[in-house]
Amino acid sequence: AQSVTQPDIHITVSEGASLELRCNYSYGATPYLFWYVQSPGQGLQLLLKYFSGDTLVQGIKGFEAEFKRSQSSFNLRKPSVHWSDAAEYFCAVEKGNTGFQKLVFGTGTRLLVSP
Amino acid sequence: DGGITQSPKYLFRKEGQNVTLSCEQNLNHDAMYWYRQDPGQGLRLIYYSQIVNDFQKGDIAEGYSVSREKKESFPLTVTSAQKNPTAFYLCASNPDTPNQPQHFGDGTRLSIL
């Protein structure tokens, strides 16, 4: 069965510092991968997605992620964090490329940004 | 603006009551989903629907029911059989074409009185 691991429950980063959130997946073939962000009491917003092609994916708000098949990872990065980036971040995997998506989510990483 | 509207934002239920959470989308999306979110557990799929008048159980369907009478609407009923209903519920949708990610509503928080 597919699974997604986000090993960090909380991460604190100083404003202006770089950020990397880890995501590891378990799936036999090349999965379809997503990063979503959730502000408190809100729904999820898509940051970026990987379906195929270039393994470095650019997203919104200055985020990027790199798919590494050898490490079964899809880590999210940002070179300089802003206070407004404080939120919870979810990695998700989907095994098929059809209209219907049965996403499997990680447990999330809460990002705190210190002044 | 197109989007997904969930209502109400907060909902309280007494023991033994059924409650219905509304999800409406004007994105003309075919597929719709209901997720439950608990602290530290991420999102878990309750039910999903690919077309009108058809829906399937997800991973945690016990104690829940849904209907899909219209393309734009996918209400979720939390029945009295759901013993631990306190959670944040999220509705999502996406088109029935490849490479289209899910869009999410802003959620409904359900609490037990």
PDB file of N, CA, C and O in Angstrom, chain A residues 6-57:
ATOM      1  N   GLN A   6       6.102  12.207   6.606  1.00  0.00           N
ATOM      2  CA  GLN A   6       6.690  13.525   6.846  1.00  0.00           C
ATOM      3  C   GLN A   6       7.298  13.445   8.246  1.00  0.00           C
ATOM      4  O   GLN A   6       6.574  13.503   9.234  1.00  0.00           O
ATOM      5  N   PRO A   7       8.603  13.287   8.333  1.00  0.00           N
ATOM      6  CA  PRO A   7       9.210  12.948   9.628  1.00  0.00           C
ATOM      7  C   PRO A   7       9.218  14.089  10.634  1.00  0.00           C
ATOM      8  O   PRO A   7       9.360  13.832  11.835  1.00  0.00           O
ATOM      9  N   ASP A   8       9.075  15.302  10.175  1.00  0.00           N
ATOM     10  CA  ASP A   8       9.117  16.450  11.086  1.00  0.00           C
ATOM     11  C   ASP A   8       7.715  16.927  11.392  1.00  0.00           C
ATOM     12  O   ASP A   8       6.998  17.358  10.504  1.00  0.00           O
ATOM     13  N   ILE A   9       7.322  16.865  12.672  1.00  0.00           N
ATOM     14  CA  ILE A   9       5.997  17.345  13.059  1.00  0.00           C
ATOM     15  C   ILE A   9       5.973  18.866  13.084  1.00  0.00           C
ATOM     16  O   ILE A   9       5.020  19.503  12.640  1.00  0.00           O
ATOM     17  N   HIS A  10       7.034  19.442  13.664  1.00  0.00           N
ATOM     18  CA  HIS A  10       7.167  20.900  13.733  1.00  0.00           C
ATOM     19  C   HIS A  10       8.562  21.283  13.246  1.00  0.00           C
ATOM     20  O   HIS A  10       9.533  20.557  13.500  1.00  0.00           O
ATOM     21  N   ILE A  11       8.633  22.433  12.603  1.00  0.00           N
ATOM     22  CA  ILE A  11       9.920  23.033  12.244  1.00  0.00           C
ATOM     23  C   ILE A  11       9.829  24.522  12.501  1.00  0.00           C
ATOM     24  O   ILE A  11       8.819  25.154  12.153  1.00  0.00           O
ATOM     25  N   THR A  12      10.873  25.058  13.126  1.00  0.00           N
ATOM     26  CA  THR A  12      10.936  26.507  13.335  1.00  0.00           C
ATOM     27  C   THR A  12      12.102  27.063  12.529  1.00  0.00           C
ATOM     28  O   THR A  12      13.229  26.570  12.629  1.00  0.00           O
ATOM     29  N   VAL A  13      11.818  28.100  11.757  1.00  0.00           N
ATOM     30  CA  VAL A  13      12.814  28.722  10.894  1.00  0.00           C
ATOM     31  C   VAL A  13      12.776  30.228  11.125  1.00  0.00           C
ATOM     32  O   VAL A  13      11.695  30.804  11.296  1.00  0.00           O
ATOM     33  N   SER A  14      13.931  30.839  11.125  1.00  0.00           N
ATOM     34  CA  SER A  14      13.984  32.299  11.239  1.00  0.00           C
ATOM     35  C   SER A  14      13.557  32.931   9.928  1.00  0.00           C
ATOM     36  O   SER A  14      13.852  32.409   8.837  1.00  0.00           O
ATOM     37  N   GLU A  15      12.888  34.060  10.019  1.00  0.00           N
ATOM     38  CA  GLU A  15      12.486  34.768   8.815  1.00  0.00           C
ATOM     39  C   GLU A  15      13.717  35.121   7.991  1.00  0.00           C
ATOM     40  O   GLU A  15      14.721  35.606   8.535  1.00  0.00           O
ATOM     41  N   GLY A  16      13.659  34.836   6.704  1.00  0.00           N
ATOM     42  CA  GLY A  16      14.776  35.083   5.806  1.00  0.00           C
ATOM     43  C   GLY A  16      15.682  33.890   5.605  1.00  0.00           C
ATOM     44  O   GLY A  16      16.486  33.859   4.664  1.00  0.00           O
ATOM     45  N   ALA A  17      15.569  32.901   6.473  1.00  0.00           N
ATOM     46  CA  ALA A  17      16.384  31.697   6.341  1.00  0.00           C
ATOM     47  C   ALA A  17      15.759  30.754   5.313  1.00  0.00           C
ATOM     48  O   ALA A  17      14.601  30.899   4.932  1.00  0.00           O
ATOM     49  N   SER A  18      16.570  29.780   4.900  1.00  0.00           N
ATOM     50  CA  SER A  18      16.067  28.790   3.941  1.00  0.00           C
ATOM     51  C   SER A  18      15.276  27.712   4.658  1.00  0.00           C
ATOM     52  O   SER A  18      15.406  27.504   5.868  1.00  0.00           O
ATOM     53  N   LEU A  19      14.468  27.006   3.869  1.00  0.00           N
ATOM     54  CA  LEU A  19      13.565  25.999   4.425  1.00  0.00           C
ATOM     55  C   LEU A  19      13.631  24.735   3.582  1.00  0.00           C
ATOM     56  O   LEU A  19      13.706  24.801   2.351  1.00  0.00           O
ATOM     57  N   GLU A  20      13.623  23.587   4.253  1.00  0.00           N
ATOM     58  CA  GLU A  20      13.427  22.329   3.560  1.00  0.00           C
ATOM     59  C   GLU A  20      12.519  21.447   4.395  1.00  0.00           C
ATOM     60  O   GLU A  20      12.814  21.155   5.559  1.00  0.00           O
ATOM     61  N   LEU A  21      11.401  21.037   3.832  1.00  0.00           N
ATOM     62  CA  LEU A  21      10.467  20.118   4.486  1.00  0.00           C
ATOM     63  C   LEU A  21      10.585  18.762   3.796  1.00  0.00           C
ATOM     64  O   LEU A  21      10.500  18.669   2.573  1.00  0.00           O
ATOM     65  N   ARG A  22      10.705  17.731   4.610  1.00  0.00           N
ATOM     66  CA  ARG A  22      10.965  16.408   4.063  1.00  0.00           C
ATOM     67  C   ARG A  22       9.688  15.615   3.810  1.00  0.00           C
ATOM     68  O   ARG A  22       8.727  15.713   4.579  1.00  0.00           O
ATOM     69  N   CYS A  23       9.729  14.830   2.753  1.00  0.00           N
ATOM     70  CA  CYS A  23       8.619  13.946   2.409  1.00  0.00           C
ATOM     71  C   CYS A  23       9.204  12.688   1.773  1.00  0.00           C
ATOM     72  O   CYS A  23       9.949  12.781   0.790  1.00  0.00           O
ATOM     73  N   ASN A  24       8.859  11.547   2.325  1.00  0.00           N
ATOM     74  CA  ASN A  24       9.243  10.264   1.734  1.00  0.00           C
ATOM     75  C   ASN A  24       7.984   9.463   1.445  1.00  0.00           C
ATOM     76  O   ASN A  24       7.032   9.496   2.221  1.00  0.00           O
ATOM     77  N   TYR A  25       7.990   8.749   0.339  1.00  0.00           N
ATOM     78  CA  TYR A  25       6.809   7.987  -0.040  1.00  0.00           C
ATOM     79  C   TYR A  25       7.203   6.531  -0.243  1.00  0.00           C
ATOM     80  O   TYR A  25       8.369   6.192  -0.472  1.00  0.00           O
ATOM     81  N   SER A  26       6.200   5.712  -0.172  1.00  0.00           N
ATOM     82  CA  SER A  26       6.385   4.298  -0.426  1.00  0.00           C
ATOM     83  C   SER A  26       5.422   3.899  -1.523  1.00  0.00           C
ATOM     84  O   SER A  26       4.200   3.955  -1.335  1.00  0.00           O
ATOM     85  N   TYR A  27       5.999   3.560  -2.689  1.00  0.00           N
ATOM     86  CA  TYR A  27       5.169   3.147  -3.815  1.00  0.00           C
ATOM     87  C   TYR A  27       6.074   2.508  -4.848  1.00  0.00           C
ATOM     88  O   TYR A  27       7.181   2.966  -5.065  1.00  0.00           O
ATOM     89  N   GLY A  28       5.621   1.455  -5.495  1.00  0.00           N
ATOM     90  CA  GLY A  28       6.468   0.692  -6.391  1.00  0.00           C
ATOM     91  C   GLY A  28       6.814   1.385  -7.686  1.00  0.00           C
ATOM     92  O   GLY A  28       7.909   1.242  -8.196  1.00  0.00           O
ATOM     93  N   ALA A  29       5.917   2.130  -8.233  1.00  0.00           N
ATOM     94  CA  ALA A  29       6.158   2.783  -9.523  1.00  0.00           C
ATOM     95  C   ALA A  29       6.327   4.285  -9.293  1.00  0.00           C
ATOM     96  O   ALA A  29       6.349   4.750  -8.167  1.00  0.00           O
ATOM     97  N   THR A  30       6.469   5.023 -10.353  1.00  0.00           N
ATOM     98  CA  THR A  30       6.586   6.475 -10.218  1.00  0.00           C
ATOM     99  C   THR A  30       5.246   7.046  -9.810  1.00  0.00           C
ATOM    100  O   THR A  30       4.258   6.903 -10.528  1.00  0.00           O
ATOM    101  N   PRO A  31       5.213   7.690  -8.664  1.00  0.00           N
ATOM    102  CA  PRO A  31       3.936   8.227  -8.190  1.00  0.00           C
ATOM    103  C   PRO A  31       3.697   9.635  -8.727  1.00  0.00           C
ATOM    104  O   PRO A  31       4.572  10.234  -9.328  1.00  0.00           O
ATOM    105  N   TYR A  32       2.507  10.106  -8.484  1.00  0.00           N
ATOM    106  CA  TYR A  32       2.200  11.500  -8.706  1.00  0.00           C
ATOM    107  C   TYR A  32       2.208  12.178  -7.338  1.00  0.00           C
ATOM    108  O   TYR A  32       1.581  11.698  -6.406  1.00  0.00           O
ATOM    109  N   LEU A  33       2.935  13.262  -7.217  1.00  0.00           N
ATOM    110  CA  LEU A  33       3.248  13.860  -5.917  1.00  0.00           C
ATOM    111  C   LEU A  33       2.776  15.295  -5.833  1.00  0.00           C
ATOM    112  O   LEU A  33       2.838  16.041  -6.815  1.00  0.00           O
ATOM    113  N   PHE A  34       2.342  15.674  -4.655  1.00  0.00           N
ATOM    114  CA  PHE A  34       1.774  16.995  -4.432  1.00  0.00           C
ATOM    115  C   PHE A  34       2.281  17.552  -3.098  1.00  0.00           C
ATOM    116  O   PHE A  34       2.526  16.807  -2.155  1.00  0.00           O
ATOM    117  N   TRP A  35       2.382  18.866  -3.027  1.00  0.00           N
ATOM    118  CA  TRP A  35       2.525  19.575  -1.777  1.00  0.00           C
ATOM    119  C   TRP A  35       1.373  20.578  -1.657  1.00  0.00           C
ATOM    120  O   TRP A  35       1.124  21.353  -2.585  1.00  0.00           O
ATOM    121  N   TYR A  36       0.706  20.514  -0.493  1.00  0.00           N
ATOM    122  CA  TYR A  36      -0.373  21.447  -0.189  1.00  0.00           C
ATOM    123  C   TYR A  36       0.002  22.219   1.074  1.00  0.00           C
ATOM    124  O   TYR A  36       0.715  21.718   1.945  1.00  0.00           O
ATOM    125  N   VAL A  37      -0.561  23.436   1.210  1.00  0.00           N
ATOM    126  CA  VAL A  37      -0.370  24.243   2.410  1.00  0.00           C
ATOM    127  C   VAL A  37      -1.735  24.564   2.999  1.00  0.00           C
ATOM    128  O   VAL A  37      -2.717  24.770   2.270  1.00  0.00           O
ATOM    129  N   GLN A  38      -1.789  24.579   4.331  1.00  0.00           N
ATOM    130  CA  GLN A  38      -3.045  24.860   5.033  1.00  0.00           C
ATOM    131  C   GLN A  38      -2.806  25.883   6.127  1.00  0.00           C
ATOM    132  O   GLN A  38      -2.018  25.649   7.046  1.00  0.00           O
ATOM    133  N   SER A  39      -3.500  27.008   6.039  1.00  0.00           N
ATOM    134  CA  SER A  39      -3.499  27.990   7.124  1.00  0.00           C
ATOM    135  C   SER A  39      -4.543  27.558   8.152  1.00  0.00           C
ATOM    136  O   SER A  39      -5.486  26.851   7.815  1.00  0.00           O
ATOM    137  N   PRO A  40      -4.390  28.003   9.402  1.00  0.00           N
ATOM    138  CA  PRO A  40      -5.317  27.556  10.461  1.00  0.00           C
ATOM    139  C   PRO A  40      -6.775  27.795  10.109  1.00  0.00           C
ATOM    140  O   PRO A  40      -7.159  28.896   9.687  1.00  0.00           O
ATOM    141  N   GLY A  41      -7.602  26.758  10.258  1.00  0.00           N
ATOM    142  CA  GLY A  41      -9.024  26.869  10.007  1.00  0.00           C
ATOM    143  C   GLY A  41      -9.411  27.012   8.549  1.00  0.00           C
ATOM    144  O   GLY A  41     -10.567  27.340   8.240  1.00  0.00           O
ATOM    145  N   GLN A  42      -8.479  26.751   7.668  1.00  0.00           N
ATOM    146  CA  GLN A  42      -8.738  26.903   6.229  1.00  0.00           C
ATOM    147  C   GLN A  42      -8.590  25.570   5.509  1.00  0.00           C
ATOM    148  O   GLN A  42      -8.139  24.571   6.074  1.00  0.00           O
ATOM    149  N   GLY A  43      -8.958  25.585   4.228  1.00  0.00           N
ATOM    150  CA  GLY A  43      -8.746  24.410   3.404  1.00  0.00           C
ATOM    151  C   GLY A  43      -7.313  24.330   2.917  1.00  0.00           C
ATOM    152  O   GLY A  43      -6.454  25.096   3.333  1.00  0.00           O
ATOM    153  N   LEU A  44      -7.057  23.382   2.041  1.00  0.00           N
ATOM    154  CA  LEU A  44      -5.719  23.175   1.517  1.00  0.00           C
ATOM    155  C   LEU A  44      -5.550  23.887   0.180  1.00  0.00           C
ATOM    156  O   LEU A  44      -6.457  23.889  -0.657  1.00  0.00           O
ATOM    157  N   GLN A  45      -4.372  24.473   0.012  1.00  0.00           N
ATOM    158  CA  GLN A  45      -4.042  25.136  -1.244  1.00  0.00           C
ATOM    159  C   GLN A  45      -2.870  24.408  -1.887  1.00  0.00           C
ATOM    160  O   GLN A  45      -1.870  24.122  -1.218  1.00  0.00           O
ATOM    161  N   LEU A  46      -2.977  24.128  -3.174  1.00  0.00           N
ATOM    162  CA  LEU A  46      -1.909  23.437  -3.872  1.00  0.00           C
ATOM    163  C   LEU A  46      -0.708  24.348  -4.053  1.00  0.00           C
ATOM    164  O   LEU A  46      -0.835  25.463  -4.569  1.00  0.00           O
ATOM    165  N   LEU A  47       0.464  23.871  -3.630  1.00  0.00           N
ATOM    166  CA  LEU A  47       1.710  24.603  -3.859  1.00  0.00           C
ATOM    167  C   LEU A  47       2.372  24.179  -5.159  1.00  0.00           C
ATOM    168  O   LEU A  47       2.840  25.021  -5.932  1.00  0.00           O
ATOM    169  N   LEU A  48       2.442  22.878  -5.383  1.00  0.00           N
ATOM    170  CA  LEU A  48       3.062  22.369  -6.592  1.00  0.00           C
ATOM    171  C   LEU A  48       2.741  20.894  -6.741  1.00  0.00           C
ATOM    172  O   LEU A  48       2.255  20.257  -5.801  1.00  0.00           O
ATOM    173  N   LYS A  49       3.014  20.389  -7.948  1.00  0.00           N
ATOM    174  CA  LYS A  49       2.734  18.980  -8.224  1.00  0.00           C
ATOM    175  C   LYS A  49       3.796  18.441  -9.166  1.00  0.00           C
ATOM    176  O   LYS A  49       4.401  19.182  -9.939  1.00  0.00           O
ATOM    177  N   TYR A  50       4.031  17.143  -9.063  1.00  0.00           N
ATOM    178  CA  TYR A  50       4.936  16.445  -9.962  1.00  0.00           C
ATOM    179  C   TYR A  50       4.191  15.275 -10.581  1.00  0.00           C
ATOM    180  O   TYR A  50       3.691  14.405  -9.869  1.00  0.00           O
ATOM    181  N   PHE A  51       4.163  15.271 -11.911  1.00  0.00           N
ATOM    182  CA  PHE A  51       3.573  14.148 -12.616  1.00  0.00           C
ATOM    183  C   PHE A  51       4.623  13.402 -13.428  1.00  0.00           C
ATOM    184  O   PHE A  51       4.627  12.177 -13.476  1.00  0.00           O
ATOM    185  N   SER A  52       5.484  14.138 -14.102  1.00  0.00           N
ATOM    186  CA  SER A  52       6.526  13.523 -14.906  1.00  0.00           C
ATOM    187  C   SER A  52       7.462  14.634 -15.374  1.00  0.00           C
ATOM    188  O   SER A  52       7.232  15.809 -15.121  1.00  0.00           O
ATOM    189  N   GLY A  53       8.539  14.241 -16.060  1.00  0.00           N
ATOM    190  CA  GLY A  53       9.431  15.225 -16.655  1.00  0.00           C
ATOM    191  C   GLY A  53      10.476  15.731 -15.683  1.00  0.00           C
ATOM    192  O   GLY A  53      10.994  14.967 -14.853  1.00  0.00           O
ATOM    193  N   ASP A  54      10.763  17.015 -15.755  1.00  0.00           N
ATOM    194  CA  ASP A  54      11.800  17.621 -14.926  1.00  0.00           C
ATOM    195  C   ASP A  54      11.540  17.334 -13.450  1.00  0.00           C
ATOM    196  O   ASP A  54      10.451  17.583 -12.943  1.00  0.00           O
ATOM    197  N   THR A  55      12.564  16.835 -12.782  1.00  0.00           N
ATOM    198  CA  THR A  55      12.374  16.423 -11.391  1.00  0.00           C
ATOM    199  C   THR A  55      12.388  17.594 -10.421  1.00  0.00           C
ATOM    200  O   THR A  55      12.069  17.419  -9.251  1.00  0.00           O
ATOM    201  N   LEU A  56      12.776  18.769 -10.871  1.00  0.00           N
ATOM    202  CA  LEU A  56      12.719  19.975 -10.038  1.00  0.00           C
ATOM    203  C   LEU A  56      11.479  20.748 -10.469  1.00  0.00           C
ATOM    204  O   LEU A  56      11.383  21.223 -11.596  1.00  0.00           O
ATOM    205  N   VAL A  57      10.557  20.885  -9.534  1.00  0.00           N
ATOM    206  CA  VAL A  57       9.259  21.472  -9.848  1.00  0.00           C
ATOM    207  C   VAL A  57       9.132  22.822  -9.151  1.00  0.00           C
ATOM    208  O   VAL A  57       9.416  22.929  -7.954  1.00  0.00           O
TER     209      VAL A  57
END
